[in-house]
Amino acid sequence: MGIRRRMTGRDVTQDIAVTYDEHTAVSTGPEHEAAGVKAVMVSLQRGVTSMGPLRTAAALVRLNQRKGFDCPGCAWPEEHGGRKFAEFCENGAKAVAEEATKRVVTPDFFARHSLADLRERPEYWLSQQGRLTHPVILREGDDHYRPISWDHAYHVIAQHLRALDSPDEAIFYTSGRTSNEAAFVYQLLVRSFGTNNLPDCSNMCHESSGASLTDSIGIGKGSVTVEDLEEADVILIAGQNPGTNHPRMLSVLEKAKANGAKIIAINPLPEAGLMRFKDPQKVHGVVGHGIGIADEFVQIRLGGDMALFAGLGRLLLEADDQAPGTVIDRAFVAEHCANFEAYEAQTRAVDLDTVLEATGIDRAQLDRVAQMLIGSQRTIACWAMGLTQHRHAVPMISELTNLLLMRGMIGKSGAGLCPVRGHSNVQGDRTMGIWEQMPEDFLAALDDRFGIVSPRKHGMDTVDAIRAMRDGRASVFMGMGGNFALATPDTAVTDAALRSCSLTVQVSTKLNRSHLTTGRTALILPSLGRTDKDLQDGAKQQVSVEDSMSMVHLSRGSLQPPSEHVRSEVAIVCELAQALLGADHPVPWDALRRDYDRVRDAIAAVVPGCADYNRRVRQPDGFQLPHPPRDAREFPTTTGKANFAVNPLEWIPVPEGRLILQTLRSHDQYNTTIYGLDDRYRGVKGGRRVIFMNPADVEAFGLTEGDRVDLVSEFTGGTGEVEERRAEDFMVVPYSTPRGNAASYYPETNSLVALDHVSARSNTPVSKAVQIRVEARAGVGARG
Ligand SMILES: Nc1nc2c(c(=O)[nH]1)N[C@H]1C(S)=C(S)[C@@H](COP(=O)(O)OP(=O)(O)OC[C@H]3O[C@@H](n4cnc5c(=O)[nH]c(N)nc54)[C@H](O)[C@@H]3O)O[C@H]1N2
Ligand SMILES: Nc1nc2c(c(=O)[nH]1)N[C@H]1C(S)=C(S)[C@@H](COP(=O)(O)OP(=O)(O)OC[C@H]3O[C@@H](n4cnc5c(=O)[nH]c(N)nc54)[C@H](O)[C@@H]3O)O[C@H]1N2
Ligand SMILES: [Mo]
């Protein structure tokens, strides 16, 4: 049992040997605290293994420093002012090691491996092969990628795009690592070409937050800063696992706690980082058990959050009846809000028994949480994928916003809404125009600046793009980063959709499944990453990014790129634009490529809030984009006020003999990039095909720890017919999760998520509530 893995040398003529049996995992029981000295050791060891000692040192001293590069890990903000030397974050260091690795994938690698061979390799193996060094092409009928010149590659893309009947038959995806400059020129290229088909990873991520917040407060971004978190007296953390996915958030929470804040963690799982935290830079992180994070752990049933927030709303209204004016901020509601009466009427009628059933918690805990909110003067609500990836995600988030609005907890210090973003620049990409439905004022400013005519018809998001490719309505796919084939739902459907294309193009740093799920012709264009030095005509360039709290700042890569043939994303876009749009196109593509300051001048002219961009990003900590609710309690909604949302209560009952499955991240992955096979905090070693189940469910299904099962999802489609999808061979791990709720890793379980199972309004795949049944595998685990 366990892991058998050898990581050998750095000889570029050899593959990186990663030998293991991906079906063998061992469960050793969860760890109870996050970070600590072990985290530092793990990150240094990973760094030295893949980057070597010198690059490790060079990379980590510049990580998140003023003159350094922005961490490609997550979108959590950097601390202002005197940043700590190498503010240690195990998973940030792993993200850097992944990108700055000395391992390389050269044309020779593709000569040795046919496509058929590569398709047999697990994602972990692909992830470990290193950085892509040359542009390569897979020609129709060929089974190997072969080197191609950049100019020829651009020519191939231009030819395919020009051959389409309409620009709307092309899809231009973006993942959230793309810099502001690259995102801006990319959307400019796509709109110059004539389509708004700009799906992005956000469609699968915080789209529900954007949709909900835009309705409620008029802007789809969070309203708090790090300083606010430090001043809050109550912080709700719902549907988020910061110990793994936003580790630097833990030191802010620790500070908040030192200032007296109480933390309410709402999660089906007792995640290590929510329970206890050891700061490796403090004495208690070196010895002892660290500090407790959550003061109240609400072990909620999957999808029960809307009911929880509604139930709390009712208790708050009743508390205000007892002592009028002490709970509801009547002045704020009267001056700044709309639709309170309808909200009040509905919320007073919420049935508390339903709330207890939907959430799975007891009345005493509901009352305790209500009391914590009532006693708070400064409340902040943080959330991530545990809220956004549900069918009722949008009304669920609105219900949380309602709770804060009724108490006037927005637009004052220490209070507000905090959707914690995923990819390090996913928020910036949207600000720069990566959206299939950018508003008219943005398009008008773009046209005005460049003398182009942007299309006005809305484009396709991720799910619609898959449908279009599946149905033959789109046949060229280009991905600016990301791993579309594996990050999206319904793997078999997406796979077929991509394969039906005439051309697929991936601009990537590392090898992944999307390079093997190809159109008839396919290109891989290797790009620089955040850590790499970017020279254009000999002049050093820098890029800018926006974090989860709307802070915009510069990022300067400094490491030697993996090869001289790798180009920056800005260069790739501008050169492709010239090949596609011709020499007399009104946009000065070559000038934009040669000097990114020119891109920033254009951003200043087009993007709201970015005036004087070149100067302001050069300030030591950059600048903060405007946010009317946060800055002035102004709400740019249709009513001109903050809107209380009124929606019918939704939750997820568990049918007899079934489980509701959430698909989440292990501690050893970055989305589809697999760093390793351990999930240390949850006590899983050496494998990823596991399903975490409540011990009583394990027993009720006649299973036992270590049994192998197949997962079969059941989705009732539009016609009323039940569709089944199957993922094979998962090991049963009894775990602390509510009855009827299970968890398993993404992306192995994406094949279970039906393409049509999406959040109403945001069209986000429902990755956190897949109805499944488990079937014992023949010969193993069929007991009872
Ligand atoms: N190291 C590392 N860092 C990352 C990433 C990574 O893969 N690795 N990914 C980045 C990206 S793109 C993103 S979007 C973020 C993701 O950050 P998270 O949202 O923290 O990621 P998930 O692993 O999907 O975890 C979801 C959490 O929500 C809980 N949850 C699930 N369903 C429910 C529910 O119905 N209600 C409640 N209250 N909780 C629920 C789960 O138990 C889990 O703790 O992280 C970013 N940072
Ligand atoms: N079932 C399930 N599905 C999910 C989720 C879930 O929780 N459950 N989460 C969803 C979420 S929140 C997200 S954000 C998506 C993620 O979807 P994506 O963003 O599409 O996926 P990633 O795995 O982050 O993409 C990794 C690839 O990006 C490339 N890359 C990395 N850095 C760079 C760079 O700087 N430039 C370029 N050009 N390429 C780069 C590398 O080649 C790497 O292989 O997945 C979604 N899918
Ligand atoms: Mo994400």
Coordinates of N, CA and C and ligand atoms in Angstrom, one line a residue, residues 99 173 175-177 201 204-205 385 389 423 480-484 487-488 507-512 515 527-530 569 663-665 670-673 746 750 753 767-768, ligand 2:
E99 N 6.1 26.4 -11.6 CA 6.3 27.2 -12.8 C 7.8 27.4 -13.0
Y173 N -11.0 31.2 -24.8 CA -11.0 31.0 -23.4 C -9.9 31.7 -22.7
S175 N -7.8 31.6 -18.7 CA -7.7 31.1 -17.3 C -7.2 32.3 -16.5
G176 N -7.3 32.3 -15.2 CA -7.1 33.5 -14.4 C -5.7 33.9 -14.0
R177 N -4.7 33.3 -14.8 CA -3.3 33.7 -14.4 C -2.8 34.8 -15.3
C201 N -12.3 31.0 -16.8 CA -12.5 30.1 -15.6 C -13.4 30.6 -14.6
M204 N -16.7 29.1 -14.0 CA -16.9 27.9 -13.2 C -16.5 28.2 -11.7
C205 N -16.3 29.4 -11.4 CA -15.7 29.8 -10.1 C -16.6 30.8 -9.4
M385 N -15.9 28.5 -3.1 CA -16.6 27.6 -4.0 C -17.7 26.8 -3.3
Q389 N -20.8 27.1 -6.2 CA -21.0 26.0 -7.2 C -22.2 25.1 -6.8
H423 N -8.0 32.1 -8.9 CA -6.7 32.3 -9.6 C -6.2 33.7 -9.3
M480 N -6.2 30.7 -23.6 CA -5.1 31.6 -23.1 C -4.9 31.0 -21.6
G481 N -4.0 30.0 -21.6 CA -3.8 29.3 -20.3 C -4.9 28.4 -19.9
G482 N -4.8 27.8 -18.8 CA -5.9 26.9 -18.3 C -5.8 25.5 -18.9
N483 N -6.8 24.7 -18.5 CA -6.9 23.3 -18.9 C -8.3 23.0 -19.1
F484 N -8.8 23.5 -20.2 CA -10.3 23.5 -20.5 C -10.8 22.1 -20.5
A487 N -10.9 21.0 -16.6 CA -11.5 21.8 -15.5 C -13.0 21.9 -15.7
T488 N -13.5 21.6 -16.9 CA -14.9 21.8 -17.2 C -15.6 20.5 -16.8
V507 N -2.3 28.2 -25.4 CA -1.2 29.0 -24.9 C -0.9 28.5 -23.5
S508 N 0.2 27.9 -23.3 CA 0.4 27.2 -22.0 C 1.8 27.3 -21.5
T509 N 2.0 27.1 -20.2 CA 3.3 27.0 -19.6 C 3.7 25.5 -19.4
K510 N 2.7 24.7 -19.1 CA 3.0 23.3 -18.8 C 2.0 22.4 -19.6
L511 N 2.5 21.1 -19.7 CA 1.7 20.1 -20.4 C 0.5 19.8 -19.6
N512 N -0.6 19.6 -20.3 CA -1.8 19.1 -19.6 C -2.8 18.4 -20.6
H515 N -3.9 19.5 -24.1 CA -3.0 19.3 -25.3 C -3.2 18.0 -26.0
S527 N 4.3 29.8 -23.3 CA 4.3 31.2 -22.9 C 5.1 31.3 -21.6
L528 N 5.6 32.5 -21.4 CA 6.2 32.9 -20.1 C 5.2 32.9 -19.0
G529 N 5.7 32.6 -17.8 CA 4.8 32.7 -16.6 C 5.2 33.9 -15.8
R530 N 4.5 34.0 -14.7 CA 4.7 35.2 -13.8 C 6.1 35.4 -13.3
E569 N 2.7 36.3 -23.2 CA 1.3 36.2 -23.7 C 1.0 37.5 -24.5
T663 N -17.2 18.0 -5.0 CA -15.9 17.8 -5.7 C -14.9 18.9 -5.3
L664 N -13.8 18.6 -4.6 CA -13.0 19.7 -4.1 C -11.5 19.4 -4.3
R665 N -10.7 20.3 -3.7 CA -9.3 20.3 -4.0 C -8.6 19.6 -2.8
Y670 N -3.0 22.2 -7.8 CA -3.5 23.5 -8.1 C -4.5 23.3 -9.2
N671 N -5.7 23.3 -8.9 CA -6.8 23.0 -9.9 C -6.4 21.7 -10.6
T672 N -6.2 21.7 -11.9 CA -6.0 20.4 -12.6 C -4.5 20.1 -12.5
T673 N -3.6 20.9 -12.0 CA -2.2 20.6 -11.9 C -2.0 19.8 -10.6
Y746 N -11.6 16.8 -7.3 CA -11.7 17.4 -8.7 C -10.3 17.3 -9.2
N750 N -15.0 15.2 -12.4 CA -15.7 16.1 -13.3 C -16.6 15.3 -14.2
V753 N -20.3 15.3 -13.4 CA -21.1 16.6 -13.4 C -21.7 16.8 -14.8
S767 N -20.7 21.9 -9.1 CA -19.6 20.9 -8.7 C -19.7 20.5 -7.2
K768 N -20.5 21.2 -6.5 CA -20.6 20.9 -5.0 C -21.9 20.1 -4.6
Ligands
LIG2 N1 -15.5 19.5 -10.4 C1 -15.0 20.7 -10.2 N2 -14.6 21.4 -11.3 C2 -14.0 22.6 -11.2 C3 -13.9 23.2 -9.9 C4 -14.3 22.4 -8.8 O1 -14.2 22.9 -7.6 N3 -14.8 21.2 -9.0 N4 -13.3 24.4 -9.8 C5 -13.5 25.3 -11.0 C6 -12.6 26.5 -10.8 S1 -12.9 27.4 -9.4 C7 -11.7 26.9 -11.7 S2 -11.0 28.5 -11.5 C8 -11.4 26.1 -12.9 C9 -9.9 26.2 -13.3 O2 -9.8 26.0 -14.6 P1 -8.4 26.4 -15.4 O3 -8.0 27.7 -15.0 O4 -8.7 26.2 -16.9 O5 -7.4 25.3 -15.0 P2 -6.0 25.2 -14.3 O6 -5.9 23.8 -13.8 O7 -5.8 26.3 -13.3 O8 -5.0 25.4 -15.5 C10 -3.7 24.9 -15.5 C11 -2.9 25.1 -16.7 O9 -2.7 26.5 -17.0 C12 -1.5 26.7 -17.6 N5 -0.8 27.9 -17.0 C13 -0.4 28.0 -15.8 N6 0.1 29.3 -15.6 C14 0.1 29.9 -16.8 C15 0.4 31.2 -17.3 O10 1.0 32.0 -16.6 N7 0.2 31.4 -18.6 C16 -0.4 30.5 -19.5 N8 -0.6 30.8 -20.7 N9 -0.7 29.3 -19.0 C17 -0.5 29.0 -17.7 C18 -0.6 25.4 -17.5 O11 -0.4 24.9 -18.8 C19 -1.5 24.5 -16.6 O12 -1.5 23.2 -17.1 O13 -11.8 24.7 -12.7 C20 -13.2 24.6 -12.3 N10 -13.6 23.2 -12.3

